[in-house]
């Protein structure tokens, strides 16, 4: 059996990954004051033994007010850095899987209750709420408290916070950074004309709407080790007429690549309740394909990728260079093992688990 494309190595910037499977960032809403705890050690620890090529830490706020909920992870002070270090030290004792962090600011979609308690936005006077910030003073929902429109001082504060979080990421020895510019959070809010109503140099034209996200990228790239990749996650479309779309995504991807971006991860939606998403297997893959045709940096596809043959087809046909999994790997933390077994690939497994290799897959686990 020919070696599947999904299990061939790939180089991102100057980093070579063992295969084409990325574990996407998945918020756990279980931090305390932005600080990781034993839940994150358990959650990330099991995924670090999954056989994937790269593990991405959930959306990590660069400022306390940039958290989606009061349970979000942060990387904005010494306490949050120390808490993350404890988790990373625990994982690295047993796994050498490369680890990335997704740096984020939730913008107008911040200050929310955790999902299993309803997920609605909490007002600034609530014990677990705060005043939100955004490109424009327009809330995500009509019932939300209106955000404050950021002035240039506020923009500089957030840009500097991203850079500071990048320096902390470097100190922690993280292997890569992903900048979150998708799903209706702050940087996506600048990109989309739905949420960006500004009339200054940060609003209006596509060039102006891309300006602040690109400034953040440049700040992060300058603050992180030059030999480590900085990537971006973007929504390929808002799924709303007149909103952000594939053509604008291509323009943004080209600008990122010219600025030194190492890879781009194509998701979609999140900025408007008017979105009409044709949810189904591979529903976002055409967006990844569109970007891949326009740039040379690696492109990552995501969205209801659950089956081995499906994942292999995405990379073997050239629709994307890698695939990312989230819910599928929460449901099955050894999803990459099972995909490798089906396709005839090989994955790295902890030595403590080698005896679990099924007889019919005698070459499944790499022993070095």
CSV table of C-alpha atoms in Angstrom, one decimal:
chain,number,residue,atom,x,y,z
A,1,UNK,CA,0.0,0.0,0.0
A,2,UNK,CA,1.4,3.4,-1.0
A,3,UNK,CA,2.1,5.8,1.9
A,4,UNK,CA,-0.9,8.1,2.4
A,5,UNK,CA,-0.2,11.8,1.7
A,6,UNK,CA,-1.8,12.6,5.1
A,7,UNK,CA,1.1,10.9,6.8
A,8,UNK,CA,3.9,12.6,4.8
A,9,UNK,CA,6.0,15.2,6.6
A,10,UNK,CA,5.4,18.9,5.9
A,11,UNK,CA,7.5,22.0,6.6
A,12,UNK,CA,5.9,25.1,8.0
A,13,UNK,CA,8.3,28.0,7.9
A,14,UNK,CA,11.5,26.3,9.3
A,15,UNK,CA,9.6,23.7,11.3
A,16,UNK,CA,9.0,20.2,9.9
A,17,UNK,CA,6.0,18.3,11.1
A,18,UNK,CA,5.6,14.5,11.1
A,19,UNK,CA,2.3,14.4,9.2
A,20,UNK,CA,-0.6,16.6,8.0
A,21,UNK,CA,-3.0,16.4,11.0
A,22,UNK,CA,-3.4,19.5,13.2
A,23,UNK,CA,-5.4,19.5,16.4
A,24,UNK,CA,-7.3,22.7,16.2
A,25,UNK,CA,-7.8,25.1,19.2
A,26,UNK,CA,-10.8,24.1,21.3
A,27,UNK,CA,-11.9,26.4,24.1
A,28,UNK,CA,-12.5,24.6,27.4
A,29,UNK,CA,-13.9,27.6,29.4
A,30,UNK,CA,-12.2,26.2,32.5
A,31,UNK,CA,-9.5,28.6,33.4
A,32,UNK,CA,-9.5,30.6,36.6
A,33,UNK,CA,-8.6,34.3,36.2
A,34,UNK,CA,-7.1,33.3,32.9
A,35,UNK,CA,-4.8,30.7,34.5
A,36,UNK,CA,-4.6,27.1,33.2
A,37,UNK,CA,-5.1,24.4,35.8
A,38,UNK,CA,-5.2,20.6,36.0
A,39,UNK,CA,-8.1,20.3,33.6
A,40,UNK,CA,-5.9,21.7,30.8
A,41,UNK,CA,-3.1,19.3,31.8
A,42,UNK,CA,-5.5,16.4,31.5
A,43,UNK,CA,-7.2,17.7,28.3
A,44,UNK,CA,-4.0,18.7,26.4
A,45,UNK,CA,-2.0,15.9,27.8
A,46,UNK,CA,-4.2,13.2,26.2
A,47,UNK,CA,-4.2,15.0,22.9
A,48,UNK,CA,-0.4,15.3,23.0
A,49,UNK,CA,-0.4,11.4,22.8
A,50,UNK,CA,-2.8,11.3,19.8
A,51,UNK,CA,-0.2,11.0,17.0
A,52,UNK,CA,-1.2,14.3,15.4
A,53,UNK,CA,1.6,16.5,14.1
A,54,UNK,CA,0.8,19.7,16.0
A,55,UNK,CA,-1.3,20.5,19.1
A,56,UNK,CA,-2.9,24.0,19.3
A,57,UNK,CA,-3.8,25.5,22.7
A,58,UNK,CA,-7.2,27.0,22.8
A,59,UNK,CA,-8.0,30.7,22.1
A,60,UNK,CA,-5.7,32.5,24.6
A,61,UNK,CA,-6.6,36.0,25.4
A,62,UNK,CA,-3.9,38.7,25.2
A,63,UNK,CA,-5.8,40.9,27.6
A,64,UNK,CA,-8.3,40.0,30.4
A,65,UNK,CA,-11.1,41.9,28.5
A,66,UNK,CA,-10.2,39.9,25.4
A,67,UNK,CA,-11.5,36.7,26.9
A,68,UNK,CA,-14.7,35.2,25.4
A,69,UNK,CA,-15.8,34.1,28.9
A,70,UNK,CA,-14.4,34.5,32.4
A,71,UNK,CA,-13.3,30.9,32.0
A,72,UNK,CA,-10.9,31.5,29.1
A,73,UNK,CA,-7.2,31.0,29.2
A,74,UNK,CA,-5.0,34.1,29.1
A,75,UNK,CA,-1.4,34.9,28.5
A,76,UNK,CA,-1.2,38.5,29.7
A,77,UNK,CA,0.7,38.6,33.0
A,78,UNK,CA,3.2,36.6,35.0
A,79,UNK,CA,0.5,34.5,36.7
A,80,UNK,CA,-1.1,33.3,33.5
A,81,UNK,CA,2.4,32.6,32.0
A,82,UNK,CA,3.4,30.6,35.1
A,83,UNK,CA,0.2,28.6,35.0
A,84,UNK,CA,0.7,27.7,31.3
A,85,UNK,CA,4.3,26.8,32.0
A,86,UNK,CA,3.2,24.3,34.6
A,87,UNK,CA,0.8,22.6,32.1
A,88,UNK,CA,3.5,22.6,29.4
A,89,UNK,CA,6.1,21.2,31.7
A,90,UNK,CA,3.8,18.3,32.5
A,91,UNK,CA,3.0,17.6,28.9
A,92,UNK,CA,6.6,17.8,27.7
A,93,UNK,CA,7.8,15.3,30.3
A,94,UNK,CA,5.9,12.6,28.3
A,95,UNK,CA,5.4,14.0,24.8
A,96,UNK,CA,7.6,15.7,22.2
A,97,UNK,CA,4.7,16.8,20.0
A,98,UNK,CA,5.1,20.4,18.8
A,99,UNK,CA,2.7,22.8,20.6
A,100,UNK,CA,1.3,26.0,19.2
A,101,UNK,CA,-0.9,28.6,21.0
A,102,UNK,CA,-3.7,30.6,19.4
A,103,UNK,CA,-3.4,34.2,20.5
A,104,UNK,CA,-6.8,36.0,20.5
A,105,UNK,CA,-9.0,38.9,21.5
A,106,UNK,CA,-12.7,38.4,21.5
A,107,UNK,CA,-13.7,42.0,20.8
A,108,UNK,CA,-17.5,42.6,20.9
A,109,UNK,CA,-18.1,38.8,21.5
A,110,UNK,CA,-16.3,38.9,24.9
A,111,UNK,CA,-17.7,39.0,28.4
A,112,UNK,CA,-19.9,35.9,28.0
A,113,UNK,CA,-21.2,33.2,30.3
A,114,UNK,CA,-19.7,29.7,29.7
A,115,UNK,CA,-21.6,27.7,27.1
A,116,UNK,CA,-23.1,25.1,29.5
A,117,UNK,CA,-24.7,28.0,31.5
A,118,UNK,CA,-26.3,29.6,28.5
A,119,UNK,CA,-23.3,31.4,26.8
A,120,UNK,CA,-25.1,34.8,26.7
A,121,UNK,CA,-23.2,38.1,27.1
A,122,UNK,CA,-22.8,39.3,30.6
A,123,UNK,CA,-23.2,43.1,31.2
A,124,UNK,CA,-20.3,45.2,32.5
A,125,UNK,CA,-21.9,45.4,36.0
A,126,UNK,CA,-22.1,41.6,36.4
A,127,UNK,CA,-19.5,40.0,38.7
A,128,UNK,CA,-18.1,38.0,35.8
A,129,UNK,CA,-18.6,40.6,33.1
A,130,UNK,CA,-16.8,43.7,31.7
A,131,UNK,CA,-17.0,46.4,29.0
A,132,UNK,CA,-16.3,45.1,25.6
A,133,UNK,CA,-14.3,46.8,22.8
A,134,UNK,CA,-14.6,46.6,19.0
A,135,UNK,CA,-13.8,48.4,15.8
A,136,UNK,CA,-17.2,50.1,16.0
A,137,UNK,CA,-19.8,50.6,18.7
A,138,UNK,CA,-22.1,47.9,17.3
A,139,UNK,CA,-23.0,44.8,19.3
A,140,UNK,CA,-23.1,41.3,18.0
A,141,UNK,CA,-26.7,40.8,19.2
A,142,UNK,CA,-29.2,43.6,19.7
A,143,UNK,CA,-29.5,42.5,23.3
A,144,UNK,CA,-25.8,42.8,23.9
A,145,UNK,CA,-24.2,45.8,25.7
A,146,UNK,CA,-22.7,48.0,22.9
A,147,UNK,CA,-18.9,47.8,22.7
A,148,UNK,CA,-16.7,50.8,22.9
A,149,UNK,CA,-15.2,51.8,19.6
A,150,UNK,CA,-11.4,51.5,19.9
A,151,UNK,CA,-9.4,54.7,19.3
A,152,UNK,CA,-5.8,54.7,18.2
A,153,UNK,CA,-4.6,54.5,21.8
A,154,UNK,CA,-6.8,51.5,22.4
A,155,UNK,CA,-5.5,49.9,19.1
A,156,UNK,CA,-1.9,50.4,20.2
A,157,UNK,CA,-2.7,48.9,23.6
A,158,UNK,CA,-4.1,45.7,22.0
A,159,UNK,CA,-1.3,45.5,19.4
A,160,UNK,CA,1.3,45.7,22.1
A,161,UNK,CA,-0.6,43.1,24.1
A,162,UNK,CA,-0.4,40.7,21.2
A,163,UNK,CA,3.4,41.3,21.0
A,164,UNK,CA,3.8,40.8,24.7
A,165,UNK,CA,1.9,37.5,24.6
A,166,UNK,CA,4.2,36.5,21.7
A,167,UNK,CA,7.2,37.2,23.8
A,168,UNK,CA,5.7,35.1,26.7
A,169,UNK,CA,5.0,32.3,24.2
A,170,UNK,CA,8.6,32.4,23.2
A,171,UNK,CA,9.8,32.2,26.8
A,172,UNK,CA,7.5,29.2,27.3
A,173,UNK,CA,9.2,27.4,24.4
A,174,UNK,CA,6.0,27.2,22.3
A,175,UNK,CA,6.8,25.9,18.8
A,176,UNK,CA,4.4,28.2,16.9
A,177,UNK,CA,1.8,30.9,17.2
A,178,UNK,CA,-1.6,31.1,15.5
A,179,UNK,CA,-3.2,34.5,15.4
A,180,UNK,CA,-7.0,34.3,15.7
A,181,UNK,CA,-8.6,36.4,12.9
A,182,UNK,CA,-11.8,34.3,12.5
A,183,UNK,CA,-15.2,33.5,14.0
A,184,UNK,CA,-16.3,37.1,14.6
A,185,UNK,CA,-13.7,38.0,17.2
A,186,UNK,CA,-11.7,41.2,17.2
A,187,UNK,CA,-9.4,40.9,14.2
A,188,UNK,CA,-12.2,39.4,12.1
A,189,UNK,CA,-14.4,42.3,13.2
A,190,UNK,CA,-11.9,44.7,11.6
A,191,UNK,CA,-11.9,42.7,8.4
A,192,UNK,CA,-15.6,42.4,7.9
A,193,UNK,CA,-17.7,45.4,6.7
A,194,UNK,CA,-20.5,44.0,8.7
A,195,UNK,CA,-18.8,44.8,12.0
A,196,UNK,CA,-16.4,47.5,10.9
A,197,UNK,CA,-18.2,50.8,10.3
A,198,UNK,CA,-15.2,53.0,10.8
A,199,UNK,CA,-14.5,56.0,8.6
A,200,UNK,CA,-10.8,56.4,9.5
A,201,UNK,CA,-7.7,54.6,8.1
A,202,UNK,CA,-8.9,51.3,9.7
A,203,UNK,CA,-12.3,51.2,8.0
A,204,UNK,CA,-14.0,51.4,4.7
A,205,UNK,CA,-11.8,50.0,1.9
A,206,UNK,CA,-10.4,46.5,2.0
A,207,UNK,CA,-6.9,47.9,2.4
A,208,UNK,CA,-8.1,49.9,5.5
A,209,UNK,CA,-10.0,47.0,7.0
A,210,UNK,CA,-6.9,44.7,6.7
A,211,UNK,CA,-4.7,47.3,8.3
A,212,UNK,CA,-5.1,46.5,12.0
A,213,UNK,CA,-4.9,42.7,11.6
A,214,UNK,CA,-1.8,43.1,9.5
A,215,UNK,CA,-0.3,45.5,12.2
A,216,UNK,CA,-1.0,42.8,14.8
A,217,UNK,CA,0.6,40.2,12.6
A,218,UNK,CA,3.8,42.3,12.2
A,219,UNK,CA,4.0,42.9,15.9
A,220,UNK,CA,3.7,39.2,16.7
A,221,UNK,CA,6.1,38.2,14.0
A,222,UNK,CA,8.7,40.7,15.3
A,223,UNK,CA,8.3,39.5,18.9
A,224,UNK,CA,8.5,35.8,18.3
A,225,UNK,CA,11.7,33.8,17.4
A,226,UNK,CA,12.4,34.2,13.7
A,227,UNK,CA,13.0,30.4,13.3
A,228,UNK,CA,9.5,29.6,14.6
A,229,UNK,CA,6.3,29.9,12.5
A,230,UNK,CA,3.5,32.4,13.0
A,231,UNK,CA,0.3,31.4,11.3
A,232,UNK,CA,-3.2,32.9,11.0
A,233,UNK,CA,-6.7,31.5,11.3
A,234,UNK,CA,-9.2,33.4,9.2
A,235,UNK,CA,-12.9,33.0,8.3
A,236,UNK,CA,-13.0,32.5,4.6
A,237,UNK,CA,-16.5,34.0,4.3
A,238,UNK,CA,-19.1,35.5,6.6
A,239,UNK,CA,-21.8,33.6,4.7
A,240,UNK,CA,-23.7,36.9,4.4
A,241,UNK,CA,-24.2,39.0,1.3
A,242,UNK,CA,-22.1,42.1,1.5
A,243,UNK,CA,-19.8,40.7,4.1
A,244,UNK,CA,-16.3,39.3,4.1
A,245,UNK,CA,-15.9,36.7,1.3
A,246,UNK,CA,-13.5,34.4,-0.5
A,247,UNK,CA,-12.1,37.1,-2.8
A,248,UNK,CA,-11.2,39.3,0.2
A,249,UNK,CA,-9.8,36.3,2.0
A,250,UNK,CA,-7.4,35.7,-0.9
A,251,UNK,CA,-6.2,39.3,-0.8
A,252,UNK,CA,-5.6,39.1,3.0
A,253,UNK,CA,-3.8,35.7,2.5
A,254,UNK,CA,-1.5,37.3,-0.1
A,255,UNK,CA,-0.8,40.2,2.2
A,256,UNK,CA,0.0,37.9,5.1
A,257,UNK,CA,2.3,35.8,3.0
A,258,UNK,CA,4.2,38.8,1.9
A,259,UNK,CA,4.5,39.8,5.6
A,260,UNK,CA,6.1,36.4,6.5
A,261,UNK,CA,3.1,34.3,7.5
A,262,UNK,CA,4.0,30.6,7.6
A,263,UNK,CA,0.6,29.1,7.0
A,264,UNK,CA,-3.1,30.0,6.9
A,265,UNK,CA,-6.0,28.1,8.5
A,266,UNK,CA,-9.3,28.6,6.7
A,267,UNK,CA,-12.5,28.4,8.8
A,268,UNK,CA,-15.6,30.5,8.3
A,269,UNK,CA,-18.5,32.5,9.8
A,270,UNK,CA,-19.1,33.9,13.2
A,271,UNK,CA,-19.4,37.6,12.7
A,272,UNK,CA,-23.2,37.8,12.0
A,273,UNK,CA,-26.4,36.1,13.2
A,274,UNK,CA,-27.6,36.5,9.6
A,275,UNK,CA,-25.1,33.9,8.3
A,276,UNK,CA,-26.5,31.0,6.3
A,277,UNK,CA,-24.0,28.2,6.5
A,278,UNK,CA,-24.4,25.1,4.3
A,279,UNK,CA,-23.1,22.8,7.0
A,280,UNK,CA,-22.0,19.4,5.9
A,281,UNK,CA,-18.8,17.3,5.4
A,282,UNK,CA,-16.1,19.4,3.7
A,283,UNK,CA,-18.3,22.5,3.7
A,284,UNK,CA,-15.3,24.8,4.2
A,285,UNK,CA,-12.8,22.9,1.9
A,286,UNK,CA,-13.7,25.0,-1.2
A,287,UNK,CA,-12.6,28.1,0.8
A,288,UNK,CA,-9.3,26.5,1.5
A,289,UNK,CA,-8.9,25.4,-2.1
A,290,UNK,CA,-9.5,29.0,-3.3
A,291,UNK,CA,-6.8,30.3,-1.0
A,292,UNK,CA,-4.4,27.5,-1.9
A,293,UNK,CA,-4.6,28.4,-5.6
A,294,UNK,CA,-3.4,31.9,-4.8
A,295,UNK,CA,-0.6,31.5,-2.3
A,296,UNK,CA,2.4,29.2,-1.8
A,297,UNK,CA,2.4,29.0,2.0
A,298,UNK,CA,0.7,25.9,3.4
A,299,UNK,CA,-3.1,26.0,3.8
A,300,UNK,CA,-5.0,24.2,6.5
A,301,UNK,CA,-8.6,23.0,5.9
A,302,UNK,CA,-11.1,22.4,8.8
A,303,UNK,CA,-14.8,21.7,9.3
A,304,UNK,CA,-16.6,18.4,9.7
A,305,UNK,CA,-13.6,16.3,8.7
A,306,UNK,CA,-14.3,13.0,10.5
A,307,UNK,CA,-13.4,10.2,8.2
A,308,UNK,CA,-10.0,8.8,7.1
A,309,UNK,CA,-10.6,8.7,3.4
A,310,UNK,CA,-12.2,12.2,3.5
A,311,UNK,CA,-9.1,13.6,5.2
A,312,UNK,CA,-6.7,11.9,2.8
A,313,UNK,CA,-8.7,13.1,-0.3
A,314,UNK,CA,-8.4,16.7,0.9
A,315,UNK,CA,-4.6,16.7,1.0
A,316,UNK,CA,-4.0,14.2,-1.8
A,317,UNK,CA,-6.0,16.2,-4.4
A,318,UNK,CA,-4.3,19.4,-3.3
A,319,UNK,CA,-7.4,21.2,-1.9
A,320,UNK,CA,-5.3,21.9,1.2
A,321,UNK,CA,-1.9,21.0,2.6
A,322,UNK,CA,-3.1,19.9,6.0
A,323,UNK,CA,-6.3,19.2,7.8
A,324,UNK,CA,-7.4,20.3,11.3
A,325,UNK,CA,-9.7,18.4,13.6
A,326,UNK,CA,-11.5,19.6,16.7
A,327,UNK,CA,-14.7,18.0,17.8
A,328,UNK,CA,-13.7,14.7,16.1
A,329,UNK,CA,-10.6,14.4,18.3
A,330,UNK,CA,-12.5,15.4,21.4
A,331,UNK,CA,-14.8,12.5,20.8
A,332,UNK,CA,-12.0,10.2,19.9
A,333,UNK,CA,-8.6,11.4,21.3
A,334,UNK,CA,-6.8,8.6,19.2
A,335,UNK,CA,-8.5,9.7,15.9
A,336,UNK,CA,-5.1,10.0,14.2
A,337,UNK,CA,-4.3,6.4,15.2
A,338,UNK,CA,-7.5,5.1,13.7
A,339,UNK,CA,-7.0,7.2,10.5
A,340,UNK,CA,-3.5,5.9,10.1
A,341,UNK,CA,-4.7,2.3,10.6
A,342,UNK,CA,-7.3,2.7,7.9
A,343,UNK,CA,-5.0,4.4,5.4
A,344,UNK,CA,-1.9,2.3,6.0
A,345,UNK,CA,0.0,5.2,7.6
A,346,UNK,CA,2.2,5.3,10.8
A,347,UNK,CA,1.9,7.4,13.9
A,348,UNK,CA,4.0,7.9,17.0
A,349,UNK,CA,2.6,6.4,20.2
A,350,UNK,CA,3.9,6.6,23.7
A,351,UNK,CA,6.0,3.5,24.6
A,352,UNK,CA,3.6,2.8,27.4
A,353,UNK,CA,0.9,2.2,24.8
A,354,UNK,CA,2.8,0.2,22.2
A,355,UNK,CA,1.3,-3.1,23.3
A,356,UNK,CA,-2.1,-1.8,22.4
A,357,UNK,CA,-1.2,-2.0,18.7
A,358,UNK,CA,-3.8,-4.4,17.0
A,359,UNK,CA,-2.3,-7.5,15.4
A,360,UNK,CA,-3.8,-6.6,12.0
A,361,UNK,CA,-1.9,-3.3,12.1
A,362,UNK,CA,1.5,-4.5,12.9
A,363,UNK,CA,3.3,-1.5,11.5
A,364,UNK,CA,1.0,1.2,12.8
A,365,UNK,CA,3.2,2.6,15.6
A,366,UNK,CA,6.5,4.2,15.0
A,367,UNK,CA,9.1,2.9,17.5
A,368,UNK,CA,11.6,5.8,17.3
